[in-house]
Coordinates of C-alpha atoms (C1' of nucleotides) in Angstrom, one line a residue:
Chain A
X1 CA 0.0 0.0 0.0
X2 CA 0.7 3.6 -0.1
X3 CA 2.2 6.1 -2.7
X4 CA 3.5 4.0 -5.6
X5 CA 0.1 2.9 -6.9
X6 CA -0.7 5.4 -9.6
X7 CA 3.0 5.5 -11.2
X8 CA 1.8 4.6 -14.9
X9 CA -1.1 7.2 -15.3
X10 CA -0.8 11.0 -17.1
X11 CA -0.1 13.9 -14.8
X12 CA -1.0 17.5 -15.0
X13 CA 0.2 21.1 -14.5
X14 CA -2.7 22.5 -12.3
X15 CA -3.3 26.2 -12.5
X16 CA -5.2 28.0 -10.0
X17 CA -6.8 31.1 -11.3
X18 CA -8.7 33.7 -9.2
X19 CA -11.8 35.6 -10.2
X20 CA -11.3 39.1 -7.7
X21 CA -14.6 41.0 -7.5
X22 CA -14.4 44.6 -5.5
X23 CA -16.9 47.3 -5.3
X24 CA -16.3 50.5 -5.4
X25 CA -19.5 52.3 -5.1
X26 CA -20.4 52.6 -8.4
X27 CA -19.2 49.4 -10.6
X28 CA -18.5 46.1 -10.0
X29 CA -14.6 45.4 -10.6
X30 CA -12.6 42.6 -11.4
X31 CA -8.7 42.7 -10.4
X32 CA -6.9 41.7 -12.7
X33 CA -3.0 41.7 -13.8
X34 CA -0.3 41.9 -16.5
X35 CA 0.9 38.8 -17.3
X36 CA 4.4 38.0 -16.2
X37 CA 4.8 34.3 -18.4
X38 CA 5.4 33.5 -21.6
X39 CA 3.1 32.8 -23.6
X40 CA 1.5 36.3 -23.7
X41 CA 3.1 37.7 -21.2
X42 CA 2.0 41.6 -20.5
X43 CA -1.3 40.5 -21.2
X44 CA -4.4 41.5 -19.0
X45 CA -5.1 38.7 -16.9
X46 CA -6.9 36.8 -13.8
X47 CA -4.3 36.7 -10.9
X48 CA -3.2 32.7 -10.8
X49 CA -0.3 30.5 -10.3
X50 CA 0.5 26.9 -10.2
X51 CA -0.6 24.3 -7.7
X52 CA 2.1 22.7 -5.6
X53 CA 2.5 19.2 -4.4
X54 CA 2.6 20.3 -0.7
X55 CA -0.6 22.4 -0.9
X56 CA -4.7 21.8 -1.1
X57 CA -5.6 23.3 -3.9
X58 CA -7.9 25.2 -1.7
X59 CA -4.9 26.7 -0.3
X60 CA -3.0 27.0 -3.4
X61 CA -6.2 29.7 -4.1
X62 CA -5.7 31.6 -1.1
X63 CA -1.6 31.7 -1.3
X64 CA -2.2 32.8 -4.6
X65 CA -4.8 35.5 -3.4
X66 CA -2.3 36.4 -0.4
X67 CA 0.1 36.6 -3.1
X68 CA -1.5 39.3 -4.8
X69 CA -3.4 41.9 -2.0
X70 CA -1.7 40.6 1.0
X71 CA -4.9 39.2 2.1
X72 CA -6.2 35.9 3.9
X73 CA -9.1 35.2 5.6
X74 CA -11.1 36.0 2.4
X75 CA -14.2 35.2 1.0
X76 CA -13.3 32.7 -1.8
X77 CA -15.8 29.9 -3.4
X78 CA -14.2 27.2 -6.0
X79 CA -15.6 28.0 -9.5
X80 CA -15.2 25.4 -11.5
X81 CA -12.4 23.4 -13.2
X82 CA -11.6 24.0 -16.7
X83 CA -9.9 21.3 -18.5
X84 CA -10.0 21.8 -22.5
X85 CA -7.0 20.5 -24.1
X86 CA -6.2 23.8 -25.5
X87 CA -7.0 26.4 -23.3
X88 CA -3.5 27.0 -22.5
X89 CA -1.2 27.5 -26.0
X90 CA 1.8 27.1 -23.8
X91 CA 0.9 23.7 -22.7
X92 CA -1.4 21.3 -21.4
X93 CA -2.7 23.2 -18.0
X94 CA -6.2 22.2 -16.2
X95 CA -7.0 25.1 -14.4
X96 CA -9.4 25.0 -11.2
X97 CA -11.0 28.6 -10.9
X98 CA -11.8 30.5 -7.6
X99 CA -13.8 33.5 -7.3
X100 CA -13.2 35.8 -4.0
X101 CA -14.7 38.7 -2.7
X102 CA -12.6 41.3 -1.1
X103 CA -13.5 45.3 0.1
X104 CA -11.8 47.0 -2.3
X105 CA -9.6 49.4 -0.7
X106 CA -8.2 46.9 1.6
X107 CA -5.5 45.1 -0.3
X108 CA -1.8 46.1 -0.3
X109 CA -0.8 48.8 -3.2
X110 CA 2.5 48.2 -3.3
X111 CA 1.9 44.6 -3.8
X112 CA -0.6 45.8 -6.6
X113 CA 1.7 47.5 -8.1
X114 CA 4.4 44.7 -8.2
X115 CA 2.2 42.9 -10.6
X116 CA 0.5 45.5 -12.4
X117 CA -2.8 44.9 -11.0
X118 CA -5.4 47.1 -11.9
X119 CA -9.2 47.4 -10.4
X120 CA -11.0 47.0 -13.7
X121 CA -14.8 47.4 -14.2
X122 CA -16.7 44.2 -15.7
X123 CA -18.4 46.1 -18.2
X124 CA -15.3 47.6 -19.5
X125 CA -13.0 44.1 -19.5
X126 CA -10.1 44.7 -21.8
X127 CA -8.8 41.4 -23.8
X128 CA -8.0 38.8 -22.0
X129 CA -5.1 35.7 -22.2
X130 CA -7.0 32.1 -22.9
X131 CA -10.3 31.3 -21.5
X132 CA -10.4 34.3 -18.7
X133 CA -13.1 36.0 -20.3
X134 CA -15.3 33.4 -19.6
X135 CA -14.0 32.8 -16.4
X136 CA -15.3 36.0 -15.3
X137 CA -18.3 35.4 -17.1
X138 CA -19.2 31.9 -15.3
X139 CA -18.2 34.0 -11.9
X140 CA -20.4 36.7 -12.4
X141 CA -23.4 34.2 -13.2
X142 CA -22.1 32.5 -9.9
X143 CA -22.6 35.7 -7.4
X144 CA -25.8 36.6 -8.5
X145 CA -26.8 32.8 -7.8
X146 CA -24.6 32.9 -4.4
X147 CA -26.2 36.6 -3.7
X148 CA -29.8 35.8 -5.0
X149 CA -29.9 33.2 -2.1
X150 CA -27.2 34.5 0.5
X151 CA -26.1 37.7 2.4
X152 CA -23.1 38.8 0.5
X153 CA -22.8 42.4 1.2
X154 CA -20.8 42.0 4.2
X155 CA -17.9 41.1 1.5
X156 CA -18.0 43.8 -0.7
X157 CA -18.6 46.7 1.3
X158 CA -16.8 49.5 3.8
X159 CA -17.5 48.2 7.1
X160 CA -20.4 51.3 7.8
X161 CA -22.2 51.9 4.6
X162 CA -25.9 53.7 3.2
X163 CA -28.8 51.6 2.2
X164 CA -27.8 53.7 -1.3
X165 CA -24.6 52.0 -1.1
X166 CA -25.8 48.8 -0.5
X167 CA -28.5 48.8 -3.5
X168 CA -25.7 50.1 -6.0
X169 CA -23.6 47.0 -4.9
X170 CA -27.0 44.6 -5.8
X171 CA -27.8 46.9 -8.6
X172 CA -23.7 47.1 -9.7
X173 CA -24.3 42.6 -9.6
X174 CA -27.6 42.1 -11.1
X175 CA -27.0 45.0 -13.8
X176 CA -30.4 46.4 -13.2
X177 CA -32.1 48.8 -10.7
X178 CA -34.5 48.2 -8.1
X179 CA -37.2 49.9 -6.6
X180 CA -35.4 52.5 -3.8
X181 CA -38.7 51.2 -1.0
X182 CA -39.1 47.6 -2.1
X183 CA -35.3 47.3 -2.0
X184 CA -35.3 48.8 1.2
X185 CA -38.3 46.8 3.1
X186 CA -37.1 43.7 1.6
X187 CA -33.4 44.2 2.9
X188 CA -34.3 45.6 6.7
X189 CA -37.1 42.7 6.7
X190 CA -34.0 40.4 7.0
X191 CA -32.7 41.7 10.3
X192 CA -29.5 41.7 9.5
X193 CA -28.5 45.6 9.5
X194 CA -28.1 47.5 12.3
X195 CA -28.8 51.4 12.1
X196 CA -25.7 54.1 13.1
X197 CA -26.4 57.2 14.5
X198 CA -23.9 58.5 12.1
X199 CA -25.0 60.0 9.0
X200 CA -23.0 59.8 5.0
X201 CA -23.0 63.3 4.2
X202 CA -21.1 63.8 1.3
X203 CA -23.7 63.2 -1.3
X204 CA -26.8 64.9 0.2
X205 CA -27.7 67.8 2.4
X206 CA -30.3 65.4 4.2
X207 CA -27.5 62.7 4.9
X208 CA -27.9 59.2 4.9
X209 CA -28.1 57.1 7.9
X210 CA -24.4 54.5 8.1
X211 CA -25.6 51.0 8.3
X212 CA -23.8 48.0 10.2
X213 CA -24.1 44.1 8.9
X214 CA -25.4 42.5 12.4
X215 CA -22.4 39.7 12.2
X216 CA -24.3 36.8 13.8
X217 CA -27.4 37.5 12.1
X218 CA -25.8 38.0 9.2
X219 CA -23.4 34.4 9.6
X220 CA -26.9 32.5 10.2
X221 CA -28.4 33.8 7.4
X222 CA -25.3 32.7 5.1
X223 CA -25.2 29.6 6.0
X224 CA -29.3 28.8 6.2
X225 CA -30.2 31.0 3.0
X226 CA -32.2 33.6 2.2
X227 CA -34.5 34.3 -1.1
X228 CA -32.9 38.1 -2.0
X229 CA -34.2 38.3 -5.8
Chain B
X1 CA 6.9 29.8 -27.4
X2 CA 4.8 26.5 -26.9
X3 CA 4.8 23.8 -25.2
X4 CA 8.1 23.6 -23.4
X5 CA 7.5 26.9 -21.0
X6 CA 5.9 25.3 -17.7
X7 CA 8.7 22.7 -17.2
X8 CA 9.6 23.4 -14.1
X9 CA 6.3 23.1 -12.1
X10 CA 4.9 20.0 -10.5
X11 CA 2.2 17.7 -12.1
X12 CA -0.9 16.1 -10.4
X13 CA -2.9 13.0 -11.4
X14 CA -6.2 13.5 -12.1
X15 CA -9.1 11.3 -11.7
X16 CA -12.6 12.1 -12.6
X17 CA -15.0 10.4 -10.4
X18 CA -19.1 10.3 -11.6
X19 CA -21.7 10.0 -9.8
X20 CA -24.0 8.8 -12.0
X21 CA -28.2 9.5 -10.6
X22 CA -31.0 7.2 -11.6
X23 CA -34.8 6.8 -10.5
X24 CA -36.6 4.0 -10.5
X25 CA -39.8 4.8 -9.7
X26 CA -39.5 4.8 -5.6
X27 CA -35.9 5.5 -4.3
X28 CA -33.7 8.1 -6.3
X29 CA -30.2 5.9 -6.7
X30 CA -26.6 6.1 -7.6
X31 CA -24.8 3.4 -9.4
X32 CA -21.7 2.5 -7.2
X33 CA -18.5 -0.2 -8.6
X34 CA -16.7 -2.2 -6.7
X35 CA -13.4 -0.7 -6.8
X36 CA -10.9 -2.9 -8.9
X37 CA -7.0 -0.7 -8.4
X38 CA -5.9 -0.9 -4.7
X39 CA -5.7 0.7 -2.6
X40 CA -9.0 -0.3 -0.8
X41 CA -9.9 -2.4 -3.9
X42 CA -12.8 -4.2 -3.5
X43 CA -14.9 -1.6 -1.5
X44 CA -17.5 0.3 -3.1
X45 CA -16.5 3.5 -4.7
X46 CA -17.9 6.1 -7.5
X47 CA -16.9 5.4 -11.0
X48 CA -14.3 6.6 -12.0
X49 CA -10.5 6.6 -13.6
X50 CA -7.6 9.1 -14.7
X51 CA -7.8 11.8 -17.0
X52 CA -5.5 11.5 -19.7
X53 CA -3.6 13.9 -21.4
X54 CA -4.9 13.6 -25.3
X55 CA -8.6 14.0 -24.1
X56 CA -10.4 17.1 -22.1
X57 CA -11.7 16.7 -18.4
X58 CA -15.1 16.8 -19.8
X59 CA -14.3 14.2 -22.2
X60 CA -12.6 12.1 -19.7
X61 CA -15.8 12.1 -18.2
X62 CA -18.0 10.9 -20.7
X63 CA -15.4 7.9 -21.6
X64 CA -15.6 6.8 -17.8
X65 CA -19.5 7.0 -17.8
X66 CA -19.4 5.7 -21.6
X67 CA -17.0 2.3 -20.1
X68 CA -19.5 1.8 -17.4
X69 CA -22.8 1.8 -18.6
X70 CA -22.3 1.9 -22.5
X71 CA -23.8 5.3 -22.8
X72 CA -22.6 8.5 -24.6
X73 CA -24.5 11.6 -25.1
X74 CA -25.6 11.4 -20.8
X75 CA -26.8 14.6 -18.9
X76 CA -23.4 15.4 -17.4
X77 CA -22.4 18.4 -15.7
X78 CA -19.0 19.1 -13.9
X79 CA -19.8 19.1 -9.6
X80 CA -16.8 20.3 -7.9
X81 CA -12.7 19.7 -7.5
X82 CA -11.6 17.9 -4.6
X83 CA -8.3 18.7 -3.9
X84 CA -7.3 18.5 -0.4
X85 CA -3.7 17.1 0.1
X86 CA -4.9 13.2 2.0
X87 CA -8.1 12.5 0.4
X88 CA -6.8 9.2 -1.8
X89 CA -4.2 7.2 0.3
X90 CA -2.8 5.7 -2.3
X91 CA -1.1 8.9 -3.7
X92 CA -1.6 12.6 -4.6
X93 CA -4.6 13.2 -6.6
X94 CA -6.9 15.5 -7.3
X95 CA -10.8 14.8 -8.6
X96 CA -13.1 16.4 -10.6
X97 CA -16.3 14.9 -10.4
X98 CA -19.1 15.0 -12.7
X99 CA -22.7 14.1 -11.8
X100 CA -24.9 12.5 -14.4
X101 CA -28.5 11.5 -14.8
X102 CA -29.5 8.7 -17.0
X103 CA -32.7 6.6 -17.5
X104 CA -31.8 3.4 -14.6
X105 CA -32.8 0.8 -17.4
X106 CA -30.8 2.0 -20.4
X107 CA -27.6 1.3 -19.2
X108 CA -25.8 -2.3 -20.6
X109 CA -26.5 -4.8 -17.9
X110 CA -23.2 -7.2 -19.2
X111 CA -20.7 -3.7 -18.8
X112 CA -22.3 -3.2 -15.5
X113 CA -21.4 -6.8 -13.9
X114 CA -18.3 -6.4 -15.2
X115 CA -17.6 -3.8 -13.1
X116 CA -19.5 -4.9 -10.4
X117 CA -21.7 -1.9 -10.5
X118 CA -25.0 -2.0 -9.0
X119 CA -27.5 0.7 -8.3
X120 CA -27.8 2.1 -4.3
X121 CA -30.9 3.8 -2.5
X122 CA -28.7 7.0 -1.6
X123 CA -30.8 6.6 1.7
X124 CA -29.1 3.3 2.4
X125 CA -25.2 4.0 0.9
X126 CA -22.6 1.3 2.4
X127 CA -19.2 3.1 3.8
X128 CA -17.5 4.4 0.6
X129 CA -13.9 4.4 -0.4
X130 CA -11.9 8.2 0.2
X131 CA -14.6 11.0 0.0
X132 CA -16.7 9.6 -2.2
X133 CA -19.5 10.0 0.6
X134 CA -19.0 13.8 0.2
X135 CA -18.7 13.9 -3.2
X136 CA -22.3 11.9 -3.1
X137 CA -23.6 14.1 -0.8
X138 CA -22.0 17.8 -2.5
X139 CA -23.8 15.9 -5.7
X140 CA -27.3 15.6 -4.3
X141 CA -27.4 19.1 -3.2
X142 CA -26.5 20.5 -6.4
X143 CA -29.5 18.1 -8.1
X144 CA -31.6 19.6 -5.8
X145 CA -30.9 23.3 -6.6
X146 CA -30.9 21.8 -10.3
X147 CA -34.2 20.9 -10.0
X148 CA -35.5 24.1 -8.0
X149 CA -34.3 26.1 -11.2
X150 CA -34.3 23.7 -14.0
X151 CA -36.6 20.8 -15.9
X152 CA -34.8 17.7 -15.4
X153 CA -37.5 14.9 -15.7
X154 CA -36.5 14.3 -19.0
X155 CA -33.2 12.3 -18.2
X156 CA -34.2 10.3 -15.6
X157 CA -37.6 9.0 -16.6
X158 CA -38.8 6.9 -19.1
X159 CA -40.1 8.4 -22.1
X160 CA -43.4 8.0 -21.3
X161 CA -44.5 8.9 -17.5
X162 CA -47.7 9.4 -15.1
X163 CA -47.6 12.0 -13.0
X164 CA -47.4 10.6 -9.9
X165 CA -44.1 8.9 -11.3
X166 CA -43.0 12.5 -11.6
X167 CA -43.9 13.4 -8.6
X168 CA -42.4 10.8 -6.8
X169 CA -39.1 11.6 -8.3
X170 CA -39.1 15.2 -7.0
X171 CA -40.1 13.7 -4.1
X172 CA -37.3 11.4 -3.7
X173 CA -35.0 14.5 -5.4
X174 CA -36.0 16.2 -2.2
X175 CA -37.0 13.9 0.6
X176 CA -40.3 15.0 0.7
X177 CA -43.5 15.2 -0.6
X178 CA -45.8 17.5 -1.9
X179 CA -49.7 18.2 -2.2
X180 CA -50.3 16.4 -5.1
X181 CA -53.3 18.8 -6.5
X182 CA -50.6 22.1 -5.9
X183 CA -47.6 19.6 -7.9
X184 CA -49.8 18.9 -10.9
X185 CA -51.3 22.5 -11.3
X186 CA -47.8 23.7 -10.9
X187 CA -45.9 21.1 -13.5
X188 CA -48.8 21.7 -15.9
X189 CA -48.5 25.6 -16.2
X190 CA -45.2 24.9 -17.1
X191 CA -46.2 23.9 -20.4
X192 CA -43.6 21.3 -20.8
X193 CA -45.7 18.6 -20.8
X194 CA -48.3 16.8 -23.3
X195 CA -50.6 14.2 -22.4
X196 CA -50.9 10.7 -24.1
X197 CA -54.5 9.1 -24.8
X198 CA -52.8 6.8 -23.3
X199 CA -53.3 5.1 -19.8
X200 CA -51.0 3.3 -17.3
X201 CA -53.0 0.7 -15.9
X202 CA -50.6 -1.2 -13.6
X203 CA -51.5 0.6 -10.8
X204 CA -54.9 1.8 -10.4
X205 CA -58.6 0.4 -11.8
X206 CA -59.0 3.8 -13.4
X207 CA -55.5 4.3 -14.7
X208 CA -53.2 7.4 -15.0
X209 CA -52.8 9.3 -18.2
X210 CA -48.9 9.1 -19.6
X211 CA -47.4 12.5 -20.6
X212 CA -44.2 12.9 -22.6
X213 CA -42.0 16.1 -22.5
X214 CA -42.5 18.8 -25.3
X215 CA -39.3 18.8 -26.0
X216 CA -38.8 21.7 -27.7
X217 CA -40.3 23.2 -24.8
X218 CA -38.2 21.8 -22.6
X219 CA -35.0 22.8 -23.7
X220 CA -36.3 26.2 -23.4
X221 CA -37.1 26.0 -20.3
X222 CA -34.1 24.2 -19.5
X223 CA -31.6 27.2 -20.6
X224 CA -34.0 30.0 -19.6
X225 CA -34.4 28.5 -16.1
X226 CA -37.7 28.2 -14.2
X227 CA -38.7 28.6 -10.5
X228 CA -40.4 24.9 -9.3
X229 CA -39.5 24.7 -5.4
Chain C
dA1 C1' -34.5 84.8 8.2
dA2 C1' -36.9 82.9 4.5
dA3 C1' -36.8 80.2 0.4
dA4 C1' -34.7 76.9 -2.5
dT5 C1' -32.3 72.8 -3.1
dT6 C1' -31.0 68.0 -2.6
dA7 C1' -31.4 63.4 -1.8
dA8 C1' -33.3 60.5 2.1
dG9 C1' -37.0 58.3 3.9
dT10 C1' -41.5 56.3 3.9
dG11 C1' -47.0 53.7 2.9
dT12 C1' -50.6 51.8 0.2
dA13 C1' -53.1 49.3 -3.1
dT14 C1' -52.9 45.7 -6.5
dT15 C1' -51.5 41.6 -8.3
dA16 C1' -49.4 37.1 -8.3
dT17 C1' -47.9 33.2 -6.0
dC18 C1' -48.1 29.6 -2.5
dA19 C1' -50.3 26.5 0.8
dA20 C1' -53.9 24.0 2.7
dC21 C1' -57.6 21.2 2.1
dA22 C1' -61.8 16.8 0.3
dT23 C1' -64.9 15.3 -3.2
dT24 C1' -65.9 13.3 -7.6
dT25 C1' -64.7 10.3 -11.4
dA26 C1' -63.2 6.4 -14.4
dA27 C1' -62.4 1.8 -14.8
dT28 C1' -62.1 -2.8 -13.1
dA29 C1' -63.3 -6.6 -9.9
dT30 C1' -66.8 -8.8 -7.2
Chain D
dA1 C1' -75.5 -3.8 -9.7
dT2 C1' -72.2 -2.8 -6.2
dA3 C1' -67.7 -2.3 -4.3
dT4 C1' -63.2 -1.0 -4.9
dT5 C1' -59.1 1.6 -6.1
dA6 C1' -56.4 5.3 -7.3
dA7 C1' -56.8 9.4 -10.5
dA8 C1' -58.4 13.8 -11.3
dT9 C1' -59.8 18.2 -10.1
dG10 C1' -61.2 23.7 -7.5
dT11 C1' -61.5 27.0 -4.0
dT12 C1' -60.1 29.8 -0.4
dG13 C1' -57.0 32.3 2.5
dA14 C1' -52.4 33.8 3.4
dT15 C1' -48.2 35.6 2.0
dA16 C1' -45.1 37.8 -1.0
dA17 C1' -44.0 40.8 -5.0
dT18 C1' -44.8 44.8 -7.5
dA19 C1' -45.9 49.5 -8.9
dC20 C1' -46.1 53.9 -7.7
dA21 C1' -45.2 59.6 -5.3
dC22 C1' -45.1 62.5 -1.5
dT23 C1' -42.9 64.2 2.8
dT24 C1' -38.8 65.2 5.5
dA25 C1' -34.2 66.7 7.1
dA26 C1' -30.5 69.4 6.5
dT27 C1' -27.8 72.6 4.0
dT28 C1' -27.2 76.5 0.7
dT29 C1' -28.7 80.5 -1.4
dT30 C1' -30.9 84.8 -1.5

DNA sequence: AAAATTAAGTGTATTATCAACATTTAATAT
DNA sequence: ATATTAAATGTTGATAATACACTTAATTTT
């Protein structure tokens, strides 16, 4: 018994490519970096790197992620695998896709800036090396499922933050707008915000009350599922 | 450029393990093997096999399900990637499972004793080989959000149906059952189905119409999504 | 000090959907 | 002719989703 079993079968390179989403009040953003590999390196794109023997591939992801923005403890949800024989021109590479979801101002610049990352708005995606257009794609179809049925907010957002803010953000996901008191009923009806005494002032002369996700409300909630949309 | 850039990284072995759904008019069932490659050959395990390098994960798939049951062209859809460092004992390798849905009869009965492959109540699973039990589990949940959103009759009943057969399959999908006056209103307005003049009789004195799936209808449906649970 | 401005905050009526519930009907067997 | 069996079918009340517009708080301007 034990590790020589498997000698005669194939083996793989394993990518591990990560889907970034941020928010930034008004769009939602994808991070994404110049290529530093041949083939098509200086390309735009996703953050990713290869697996190693020693390493979960679920902790490939987040060294990968860590790599990037100096950030653990991160949001991050497997994608999916992809595993075309060609997706890859400089050679045969499965890649298992993670998206995570990280506030936006909270990753390290200067590590940002050591691989020419760059906050990039989905609507405006630039080309992008192999299949990592539709990577993105596949992820954004995943967060609206994840956020149709769970709290997601708490992710994405400054910790203190409007009810504006927060619609944008669902707005920003679903690419359409909602109804400012529908939107509003529907989200306090969850009981998972907690009302500031502090008021936004910046964009109104009225202000707009700061919200606070209630974090054990909101923990239940993500794990038992809520219907959102 | 090509194929000699990515030399330096380590390579995995990849399986691709199926679980592989069928109905048979009570219990909803998955077709286990009896595992032939130690270790822990002889215990019951998934399908499955290695990837190999001149075919995609997706194909890889379909050959595995194709060697076990003799069936191409299946429902298959990829579930997850298990990856974590100990899950095989036998060596380092990483899984992508698939989970497909085929009609329990169709399969070749000769390929299936060859493999030692019977079908298993998922209520009453024997202990499984690595995380197959996961995997099984990880599998069911994603059939049941499957069905919540999308038609899915189609590939695991026979061609022609009653509807309390189809209600007993979402009932087995989802360990429940329903009021059998909301189900068949509901199913109905869907418009997916048509009705035979034609009656099973096995069952009852007065006998229950057989419907077939408006195909076209179906695979309408089945991209644009519905809402059935 | 009054008026104007700006976005925030809020309520109601309508419609559609979901859930609960029991009787009648068609066909065969006695 | 009667009994049996499971199939087929409708209504009502509750809940949730949608559509829609005015009032309020605070600052800025006159």
């Amino acid at each position: 018994m034990g590790r020589i079993e498997y000698k005669q079968y194939d083996r793989f390179l394993l990518a591990v490519d990560c889907i970034i989403f941020g928010f930034d009040g008004s769009g939602l953003k994808a991070l994404l970096v110049k290529r530093g590999l041949e083939p098509e390196a200086g390309k735009w794109s996703l953050m990713g790197g290869f697996a190693q023997q020693n390493e979960s591939i679920d902790d490939a992801a987040a060294r990968i992620l860590l790599n990037l923005t100096g950030l653990d403890k991160i949001y991050m949800e497997q994608l999916y695998c992809f595993g075309d024989l060609d997706r890859d021109p400089g050679g045969r590479v499965v890649s298992i896709a993670y998206f995570a979801l990280i506030k936006i101002d909270a990753s390290d610049n200067d590590k940002l800036e050591e691989h020419q990352a760059k906050w990039i708005d989905l609507k405006k995606l630039p080309p992008l090396v192999f299949d990592h257009k539709r990577m993105i794609k596949l992820a954004k179809e995943r967060l609206q499922q994840k956020v149709s049925n769970h709290p997601v907010g708490f992710e994405l957002l400054p910790h203190k933050f409007t009810l504006q803010q927060l619609q944008a953000l669902y707005e920003a996901i679903f690419e359409r707008s909602f109804d400012k008191r529908n939107f509003t009923r529907k989200i306090l009806s969850l009981g998972i915000l907690q009302r500031l005494d502090e008021k936004e002032k910046a964009s109104s002369k009225k202000g707009a009350f700061y919200y606070v996700f209630d974090k054990k409300k909101y923990k239940q909630l993500e794990s038992e599922g809520i219907q959102m949309i």
